Amino acid sequence: MEKIIYDFDTVIPRENTSSYKWDYIPGVLPLWVADMDFKAAPCILEAIQKKVDHGIFGYTRTPDSYYNSVIGWWGRRHGWTIHKEWILPVGGLVPGTSLCMTALSEPGDKIIMNTPAYNAFFHCIKDCGRELSENKLIYRDGKYSFDFEDFEERCKEAKLFLLCNPQNPAGRLWTREELERLGDICLKYGVTVISDEIHCDIVPPGSAYTPFAGIKEEFQQICVSLVSPTKCFNIAGLQVANIVAANPVLREKVSKVMDWWVYTDMNQIGEAALQGAFTPEGENWLDQMNVYVHQNFLYMRERFAQEFPQVHVCDLEATYLAWADFSALMPDTKELQDYLIKNFKVWINSGEIYGDARFVRINIACPRATLKEGLDRVFAGLRAYISR
Ligand SMILES: Cc1ncc(COP(=O)(O)O)c(C=O)c1O
């Protein structure tokens, strides 16, 4: 295993810092909201500090260096060539998703989504007045895969496919072959793809994600990709993200909705942070973070194997959100979630909000000591809950 040079072990208190995760219910150890309890990479802090030292925060014109950072990152790290004019900066990927849905479909249109799914996606589809076409992932022998036959049937009637690549919460890193098969079906039926790739760089050492649009030119023409450094570099509070659309017709539609709906200049701090992140030093930090998170995962899985072997912890091919099958213990984990919060002051997410209550989602992007404390509480609570 690679040696870790950055400090991911120090526990940095986050209470009373306007943290959604830590201040939502004070006093509860949170292993839920998807941000990390690690300090951002030094190169990001330096880039922000430079802005702060300058001290003037007027309206921002997105500089070429920003676009070059995005282009450089995906070209270097993922072999996907992006051009400047394809990039539409936006404040976040959830608003970006709603924006793309609004621009690329009509009220009442069907949008295919794989479930279980990131909870906000359900709201995006509903709030935009579109109809969810649920293509359930197949869960067999503790692993997830696509149901291609069902997907193809749905494509006959759908306008859009909302892809989550890699997948939250199932933790799947879709292979090139899987994505290619999906994309070919979309091409066949004229379905446009919105590909959320926010978790793209959170993968175990030695793994890499495949940008959907980068697979082939035909996919590029039917896809808008949603990319951002916020999840992978723990800068979600800085609200910097991008919609990447190679097809000028799709881009124009998205751009128009953006202008009347969410037009805003870029946040200067977010702009600086992105450029700090997408550097060789940022890359180094990211690779080290992935080693640490992977070690956390192995630690967590081992603890479950020792204490509750009935719980199946799915392989974590991507994201720092472990997904565990509690169905051998209970059919629905919502009550357990509430019980653990109330009585054991630890918060893990029942899979209910993602569309499968048999599961639990656990955020493991924290110092090992925090994870240990959290798991101690979960196991003690689970024992008490079962023996009530
Ligand atoms: C798949 C996915 N998309 C988007 C987001 C949030 O994006 P943003 O904070 O840019 O709105 C998350 C957060 O967990 C996520 O898991």
JSON list of C-alpha atoms in Angstrom, two decimals, residues 221-360:
[
{"chain": "A", "resi": 221, "resn": "GLN", "atom": "CA", "xyz": [-23.33, 14.43, -29.55]},
{"chain": "A", "resi": 222, "resn": "ILE", "atom": "CA", "xyz": [-26.19, 13.06, -27.40]},
{"chain": "A", "resi": 223, "resn": "CYS", "atom": "CA", "xyz": [-24.78, 13.93, -23.99]},
{"chain": "A", "resi": 224, "resn": "VAL", "atom": "CA", "xyz": [-24.38, 16.78, -21.55]},
{"chain": "A", "resi": 225, "resn": "SER", "atom": "CA", "xyz": [-21.89, 15.95, -18.81]},
{"chain": "A", "resi": 226, "resn": "LEU", "atom": "CA", "xyz": [-21.97, 17.43, -15.33]},
{"chain": "A", "resi": 227, "resn": "VAL", "atom": "CA", "xyz": [-18.52, 17.70, -13.80]},
{"chain": "A", "resi": 228, "resn": "SER", "atom": "CA", "xyz": [-17.05, 19.43, -10.80]},
{"chain": "A", "resi": 229, "resn": "PRO", "atom": "CA", "xyz": [-14.11, 19.27, -8.37]},
{"chain": "A", "resi": 230, "resn": "THR", "atom": "CA", "xyz": [-16.34, 19.80, -5.35]},
{"chain": "A", "resi": 231, "resn": "LYS", "atom": "CA", "xyz": [-16.96, 16.21, -4.28]},
{"chain": "A", "resi": 232, "resn": "CYS", "atom": "CA", "xyz": [-13.48, 14.87, -4.95]},
{"chain": "A", "resi": 233, "resn": "PHE", "atom": "CA", "xyz": [-11.65, 17.80, -3.36]},
{"chain": "A", "resi": 234, "resn": "ASN", "atom": "CA", "xyz": [-14.09, 18.51, -0.54]},
{"chain": "A", "resi": 235, "resn": "ILE", "atom": "CA", "xyz": [-15.03, 22.02, -1.62]},
{"chain": "A", "resi": 236, "resn": "ALA", "atom": "CA", "xyz": [-18.80, 21.60, -1.96]},
{"chain": "A", "resi": 237, "resn": "GLY", "atom": "CA", "xyz": [-19.42, 24.79, 0.01]},
{"chain": "A", "resi": 238, "resn": "LEU", "atom": "CA", "xyz": [-17.69, 26.81, -2.72]},
{"chain": "A", "resi": 239, "resn": "GLN", "atom": "CA", "xyz": [-20.25, 25.96, -5.38]},
{"chain": "A", "resi": 240, "resn": "VAL", "atom": "CA", "xyz": [-18.29, 25.63, -8.54]},
{"chain": "A", "resi": 241, "resn": "ALA", "atom": "CA", "xyz": [-19.32, 23.17, -11.26]},
{"chain": "A", "resi": 242, "resn": "ASN", "atom": "CA", "xyz": [-19.59, 22.82, -15.03]},
{"chain": "A", "resi": 243, "resn": "ILE", "atom": "CA", "xyz": [-21.96, 21.56, -17.67]},
{"chain": "A", "resi": 244, "resn": "VAL", "atom": "CA", "xyz": [-19.98, 20.25, -20.64]},
{"chain": "A", "resi": 245, "resn": "ALA", "atom": "CA", "xyz": [-21.87, 20.01, -23.93]},
{"chain": "A", "resi": 246, "resn": "ALA", "atom": "CA", "xyz": [-20.12, 19.36, -27.24]},
{"chain": "A", "resi": 247, "resn": "ASN", "atom": "CA", "xyz": [-23.31, 19.42, -29.30]},
{"chain": "A", "resi": 248, "resn": "PRO", "atom": "CA", "xyz": [-24.09, 23.08, -30.12]},
{"chain": "A", "resi": 249, "resn": "VAL", "atom": "CA", "xyz": [-27.84, 22.46, -30.28]},
{"chain": "A", "resi": 250, "resn": "LEU", "atom": "CA", "xyz": [-27.97, 20.91, -26.80]},
{"chain": "A", "resi": 251, "resn": "ARG", "atom": "CA", "xyz": [-25.58, 23.56, -25.49]},
{"chain": "A", "resi": 252, "resn": "GLU", "atom": "CA", "xyz": [-27.66, 26.40, -26.87]},
{"chain": "A", "resi": 253, "resn": "LYS", "atom": "CA", "xyz": [-30.80, 25.02, -25.23]},
{"chain": "A", "resi": 254, "resn": "VAL", "atom": "CA", "xyz": [-29.05, 24.66, -21.87]},
{"chain": "A", "resi": 255, "resn": "SER", "atom": "CA", "xyz": [-27.43, 28.06, -22.19]},
{"chain": "A", "resi": 256, "resn": "LYS", "atom": "CA", "xyz": [-30.78, 29.76, -22.86]},
{"chain": "A", "resi": 257, "resn": "VAL", "atom": "CA", "xyz": [-32.38, 28.30, -19.73]},
{"chain": "A", "resi": 258, "resn": "MET", "atom": "CA", "xyz": [-29.31, 29.31, -17.79]},
{"chain": "A", "resi": 259, "resn": "ASP", "atom": "CA", "xyz": [-29.64, 32.90, -18.94]},
{"chain": "A", "resi": 260, "resn": "TRP", "atom": "CA", "xyz": [-33.22, 33.37, -17.83]},
{"chain": "A", "resi": 261, "resn": "TRP", "atom": "CA", "xyz": [-33.16, 31.05, -14.87]},
{"chain": "A", "resi": 262, "resn": "VAL", "atom": "CA", "xyz": [-29.94, 30.96, -12.92]},
{"chain": "A", "resi": 263, "resn": "TYR", "atom": "CA", "xyz": [-27.69, 33.47, -14.59]},
{"chain": "A", "resi": 264, "resn": "THR", "atom": "CA", "xyz": [-24.97, 34.55, -12.23]},
{"chain": "A", "resi": 265, "resn": "ASP", "atom": "CA", "xyz": [-21.30, 35.41, -12.40]},
{"chain": "A", "resi": 266, "resn": "MET", "atom": "CA", "xyz": [-18.89, 32.86, -11.08]},
{"chain": "A", "resi": 267, "resn": "ASN", "atom": "CA", "xyz": [-17.96, 32.92, -7.42]},
{"chain": "A", "resi": 268, "resn": "GLN", "atom": "CA", "xyz": [-14.34, 34.13, -7.25]},
{"chain": "A", "resi": 269, "resn": "ILE", "atom": "CA", "xyz": [-13.38, 31.84, -4.42]},
{"chain": "A", "resi": 270, "resn": "GLY", "atom": "CA", "xyz": [-14.81, 28.80, -6.20]},
{"chain": "A", "resi": 271, "resn": "GLU", "atom": "CA", "xyz": [-13.01, 29.77, -9.38]},
{"chain": "A", "resi": 272, "resn": "ALA", "atom": "CA", "xyz": [-9.69, 29.99, -7.51]},
{"chain": "A", "resi": 273, "resn": "ALA", "atom": "CA", "xyz": [-10.32, 26.72, -5.67]},
{"chain": "A", "resi": 274, "resn": "LEU", "atom": "CA", "xyz": [-10.98, 24.81, -8.89]},
{"chain": "A", "resi": 275, "resn": "GLN", "atom": "CA", "xyz": [-7.74, 26.05, -10.37]},
{"chain": "A", "resi": 276, "resn": "GLY", "atom": "CA", "xyz": [-5.86, 25.12, -7.21]},
{"chain": "A", "resi": 277, "resn": "ALA", "atom": "CA", "xyz": [-7.40, 21.64, -7.25]},
{"chain": "A", "resi": 278, "resn": "PHE", "atom": "CA", "xyz": [-6.67, 20.77, -10.87]},
{"chain": "A", "resi": 279, "resn": "THR", "atom": "CA", "xyz": [-2.88, 20.92, -10.48]},
{"chain": "A", "resi": 280, "resn": "PRO", "atom": "CA", "xyz": [-0.23, 18.21, -10.08]},
{"chain": "A", "resi": 281, "resn": "GLU", "atom": "CA", "xyz": [-0.21, 18.87, -6.32]},
{"chain": "A", "resi": 282, "resn": "GLY", "atom": "CA", "xyz": [-3.99, 18.58, -6.20]},
{"chain": "A", "resi": 283, "resn": "GLU", "atom": "CA", "xyz": [-3.74, 15.33, -8.09]},
{"chain": "A", "resi": 284, "resn": "ASN", "atom": "CA", "xyz": [-1.23, 14.03, -5.59]},
{"chain": "A", "resi": 285, "resn": "TRP", "atom": "CA", "xyz": [-3.49, 14.92, -2.67]},
{"chain": "A", "resi": 286, "resn": "LEU", "atom": "CA", "xyz": [-6.43, 13.27, -4.39]},
{"chain": "A", "resi": 287, "resn": "ASP", "atom": "CA", "xyz": [-4.53, 10.04, -5.00]},
{"chain": "A", "resi": 288, "resn": "GLN", "atom": "CA", "xyz": [-3.46, 9.98, -1.35]},
{"chain": "A", "resi": 289, "resn": "MET", "atom": "CA", "xyz": [-6.99, 10.70, -0.17]},
{"chain": "A", "resi": 290, "resn": "ASN", "atom": "CA", "xyz": [-8.19, 7.76, -2.24]},
{"chain": "A", "resi": 291, "resn": "VAL", "atom": "CA", "xyz": [-5.63, 5.48, -0.58]},
{"chain": "A", "resi": 292, "resn": "TYR", "atom": "CA", "xyz": [-6.79, 6.64, 2.85]},
{"chain": "A", "resi": 293, "resn": "VAL", "atom": "CA", "xyz": [-10.48, 6.22, 2.05]},
{"chain": "A", "resi": 294, "resn": "HIS", "atom": "CA", "xyz": [-9.82, 2.78, 0.63]},
{"chain": "A", "resi": 295, "resn": "GLN", "atom": "CA", "xyz": [-8.07, 1.81, 3.85]},
{"chain": "A", "resi": 296, "resn": "ASN", "atom": "CA", "xyz": [-11.08, 3.15, 5.76]},
{"chain": "A", "resi": 297, "resn": "PHE", "atom": "CA", "xyz": [-13.31, 0.96, 3.64]},
{"chain": "A", "resi": 298, "resn": "LEU", "atom": "CA", "xyz": [-11.24, -2.15, 4.34]},
{"chain": "A", "resi": 299, "resn": "TYR", "atom": "CA", "xyz": [-11.30, -1.31, 8.04]},
{"chain": "A", "resi": 300, "resn": "MET", "atom": "CA", "xyz": [-15.08, -0.84, 8.02]},
{"chain": "A", "resi": 301, "resn": "ARG", "atom": "CA", "xyz": [-15.74, -4.01, 6.09]},
{"chain": "A", "resi": 302, "resn": "GLU", "atom": "CA", "xyz": [-13.57, -5.98, 8.48]},
{"chain": "A", "resi": 303, "resn": "ARG", "atom": "CA", "xyz": [-15.45, -4.55, 11.47]},
{"chain": "A", "resi": 304, "resn": "PHE", "atom": "CA", "xyz": [-18.78, -5.59, 9.94]},
{"chain": "A", "resi": 305, "resn": "ALA", "atom": "CA", "xyz": [-17.40, -9.06, 9.17]},
{"chain": "A", "resi": 306, "resn": "GLN", "atom": "CA", "xyz": [-16.39, -9.45, 12.82]},
{"chain": "A", "resi": 307, "resn": "GLU", "atom": "CA", "xyz": [-19.42, -7.90, 14.49]},
{"chain": "A", "resi": 308, "resn": "PHE", "atom": "CA", "xyz": [-22.33, -8.35, 12.08]},
{"chain": "A", "resi": 309, "resn": "PRO", "atom": "CA", "xyz": [-21.41, -10.87, 9.38]},
{"chain": "A", "resi": 310, "resn": "GLN", "atom": "CA", "xyz": [-25.09, -10.98, 8.33]},
{"chain": "A", "resi": 311, "resn": "VAL", "atom": "CA", "xyz": [-24.64, -7.47, 6.87]},
{"chain": "A", "resi": 312, "resn": "HIS", "atom": "CA", "xyz": [-23.27, -7.54, 3.34]},
{"chain": "A", "resi": 313, "resn": "VAL", "atom": "CA", "xyz": [-21.05, -4.54, 2.62]},
{"chain": "A", "resi": 314, "resn": "CYS", "atom": "CA", "xyz": [-21.01, -4.03, -1.16]},
{"chain": "A", "resi": 315, "resn": "ASP", "atom": "CA", "xyz": [-17.72, -3.52, -2.94]},
{"chain": "A", "resi": 316, "resn": "LEU", "atom": "CA", "xyz": [-16.85, 0.16, -3.08]},
{"chain": "A", "resi": 317, "resn": "GLU", "atom": "CA", "xyz": [-15.58, 0.68, -6.62]},
{"chain": "A", "resi": 318, "resn": "ALA", "atom": "CA", "xyz": [-16.08, 4.45, -6.42]},
{"chain": "A", "resi": 319, "resn": "THR", "atom": "CA", "xyz": [-17.31, 7.23, -4.08]},
{"chain": "A", "resi": 320, "resn": "TYR", "atom": "CA", "xyz": [-16.65, 7.32, -0.34]},
{"chain": "A", "resi": 321, "resn": "LEU", "atom": "CA", "xyz": [-20.20, 6.24, 0.41]},
{"chain": "A", "resi": 322, "resn": "ALA", "atom": "CA", "xyz": [-20.31, 2.63, 1.51]},
{"chain": "A", "resi": 323, "resn": "TRP", "atom": "CA", "xyz": [-23.54, 0.76, 0.80]},
{"chain": "A", "resi": 324, "resn": "ALA", "atom": "CA", "xyz": [-24.48, -2.09, 3.11]},
{"chain": "A", "resi": 325, "resn": "ASP", "atom": "CA", "xyz": [-27.28, -4.64, 2.82]},
{"chain": "A", "resi": 326, "resn": "PHE", "atom": "CA", "xyz": [-29.08, -5.07, 6.16]},
{"chain": "A", "resi": 327, "resn": "SER", "atom": "CA", "xyz": [-31.86, -7.28, 4.79]},
{"chain": "A", "resi": 328, "resn": "ALA", "atom": "CA", "xyz": [-30.69, -10.34, 6.77]},
{"chain": "A", "resi": 329, "resn": "LEU", "atom": "CA", "xyz": [-31.37, -8.32, 9.94]},
{"chain": "A", "resi": 330, "resn": "MET", "atom": "CA", "xyz": [-34.42, -6.23, 8.99]},
{"chain": "A", "resi": 331, "resn": "PRO", "atom": "CA", "xyz": [-36.51, -5.41, 5.94]},
{"chain": "A", "resi": 332, "resn": "ASP", "atom": "CA", "xyz": [-36.49, -1.64, 6.54]},
{"chain": "A", "resi": 333, "resn": "THR", "atom": "CA", "xyz": [-33.70, 0.44, 8.13]},
{"chain": "A", "resi": 334, "resn": "LYS", "atom": "CA", "xyz": [-35.55, 3.75, 8.54]},
{"chain": "A", "resi": 335, "resn": "GLU", "atom": "CA", "xyz": [-36.53, 3.07, 12.12]},
{"chain": "A", "resi": 336, "resn": "LEU", "atom": "CA", "xyz": [-32.98, 1.91, 12.88]},
{"chain": "A", "resi": 337, "resn": "GLN", "atom": "CA", "xyz": [-31.62, 5.18, 11.51]},
{"chain": "A", "resi": 338, "resn": "ASP", "atom": "CA", "xyz": [-33.86, 7.21, 13.81]},
{"chain": "A", "resi": 339, "resn": "TYR", "atom": "CA", "xyz": [-33.11, 4.94, 16.76]},
{"chain": "A", "resi": 340, "resn": "LEU", "atom": "CA", "xyz": [-29.34, 5.33, 16.30]},
{"chain": "A", "resi": 341, "resn": "ILE", "atom": "CA", "xyz": [-29.61, 9.12, 16.06]},
{"chain": "A", "resi": 342, "resn": "LYS", "atom": "CA", "xyz": [-31.77, 9.38, 19.15]},
{"chain": "A", "resi": 343, "resn": "ASN", "atom": "CA", "xyz": [-30.13, 6.83, 21.42]},
{"chain": "A", "resi": 344, "resn": "PHE", "atom": "CA", "xyz": [-26.57, 6.41, 20.20]},
{"chain": "A", "resi": 345, "resn": "LYS", "atom": "CA", "xyz": [-25.87, 9.83, 18.70]},
{"chain": "A", "resi": 346, "resn": "VAL", "atom": "CA", "xyz": [-24.68, 8.53, 15.36]},
{"chain": "A", "resi": 347, "resn": "TRP", "atom": "CA", "xyz": [-26.24, 9.23, 11.96]},
{"chain": "A", "resi": 348, "resn": "ILE", "atom": "CA", "xyz": [-26.05, 6.81, 9.08]},
{"chain": "A", "resi": 349, "resn": "ASN", "atom": "CA", "xyz": [-28.51, 7.05, 6.19]},
{"chain": "A", "resi": 350, "resn": "SER", "atom": "CA", "xyz": [-31.25, 4.52, 5.73]},
{"chain": "A", "resi": 351, "resn": "GLY", "atom": "CA", "xyz": [-31.43, 3.58, 2.06]},
{"chain": "A", "resi": 352, "resn": "GLU", "atom": "CA", "xyz": [-35.09, 4.63, 2.10]},
{"chain": "A", "resi": 353, "resn": "ILE", "atom": "CA", "xyz": [-34.35, 8.03, 0.53]},
{"chain": "A", "resi": 354, "resn": "TYR", "atom": "CA", "xyz": [-32.39, 6.37, -2.27]},
{"chain": "A", "resi": 355, "resn": "GLY", "atom": "CA", "xyz": [-35.18, 3.93, -3.07]},
{"chain": "A", "resi": 356, "resn": "ASP", "atom": "CA", "xyz": [-34.16, 0.81, -1.12]},
{"chain": "A", "resi": 357, "resn": "ALA", "atom": "CA", "xyz": [-34.79, 0.75, 2.63]},
{"chain": "A", "resi": 358, "resn": "ARG", "atom": "CA", "xyz": [-33.05, -2.61, 3.09]},
{"chain": "A", "resi": 359, "resn": "PHE", "atom": "CA", "xyz": [-29.73, -0.79, 2.77]},
{"chain": "A", "resi": 360, "resn": "VAL", "atom": "CA", "xyz": [-27.75, 1.73, 4.75]}
]
